[in-house]
Coordinates of C-alpha atoms in Angstrom, one line a residue:
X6 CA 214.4 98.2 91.2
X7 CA 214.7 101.7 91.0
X8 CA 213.3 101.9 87.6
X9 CA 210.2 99.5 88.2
X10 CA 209.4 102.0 91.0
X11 CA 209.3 105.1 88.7
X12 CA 207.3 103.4 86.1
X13 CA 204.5 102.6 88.5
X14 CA 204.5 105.6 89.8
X15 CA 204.2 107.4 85.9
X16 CA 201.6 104.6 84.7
X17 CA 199.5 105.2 88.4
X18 CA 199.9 108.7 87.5
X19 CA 198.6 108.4 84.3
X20 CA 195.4 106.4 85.5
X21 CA 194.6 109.0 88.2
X22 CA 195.2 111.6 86.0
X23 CA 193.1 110.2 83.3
X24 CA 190.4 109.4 85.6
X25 CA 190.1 112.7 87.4
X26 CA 190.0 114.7 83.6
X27 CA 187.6 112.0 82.9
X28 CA 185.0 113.0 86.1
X29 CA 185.8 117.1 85.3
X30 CA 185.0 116.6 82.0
X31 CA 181.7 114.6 82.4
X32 CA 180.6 116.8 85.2
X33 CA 181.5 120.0 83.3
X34 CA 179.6 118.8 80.3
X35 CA 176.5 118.3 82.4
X36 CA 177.1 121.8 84.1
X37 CA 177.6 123.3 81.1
X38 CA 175.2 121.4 78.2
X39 CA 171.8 123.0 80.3
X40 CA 173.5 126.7 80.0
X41 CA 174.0 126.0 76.0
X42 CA 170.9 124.4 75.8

């Protein structure tokens, strides 16, 4: 049970993590592609 617990937690993680590098990322780029530009 224990086990099952921690691996949702990691793989929930993982999604949230992925998704809030996802957001930075595309935001940055848009912050940052007018300066290069």
């Amino acid at each position: 049970m224990a086990e099952i617990v921690q691996i949702i937690i990691i793989v929930l993680g993982t999604l949230v993590g992925f998704t809030i590098a996802g957001v930075v990322g595309f935001g940055g780029g848009i912050v940052v592609l007018p300066i290069l530009v």
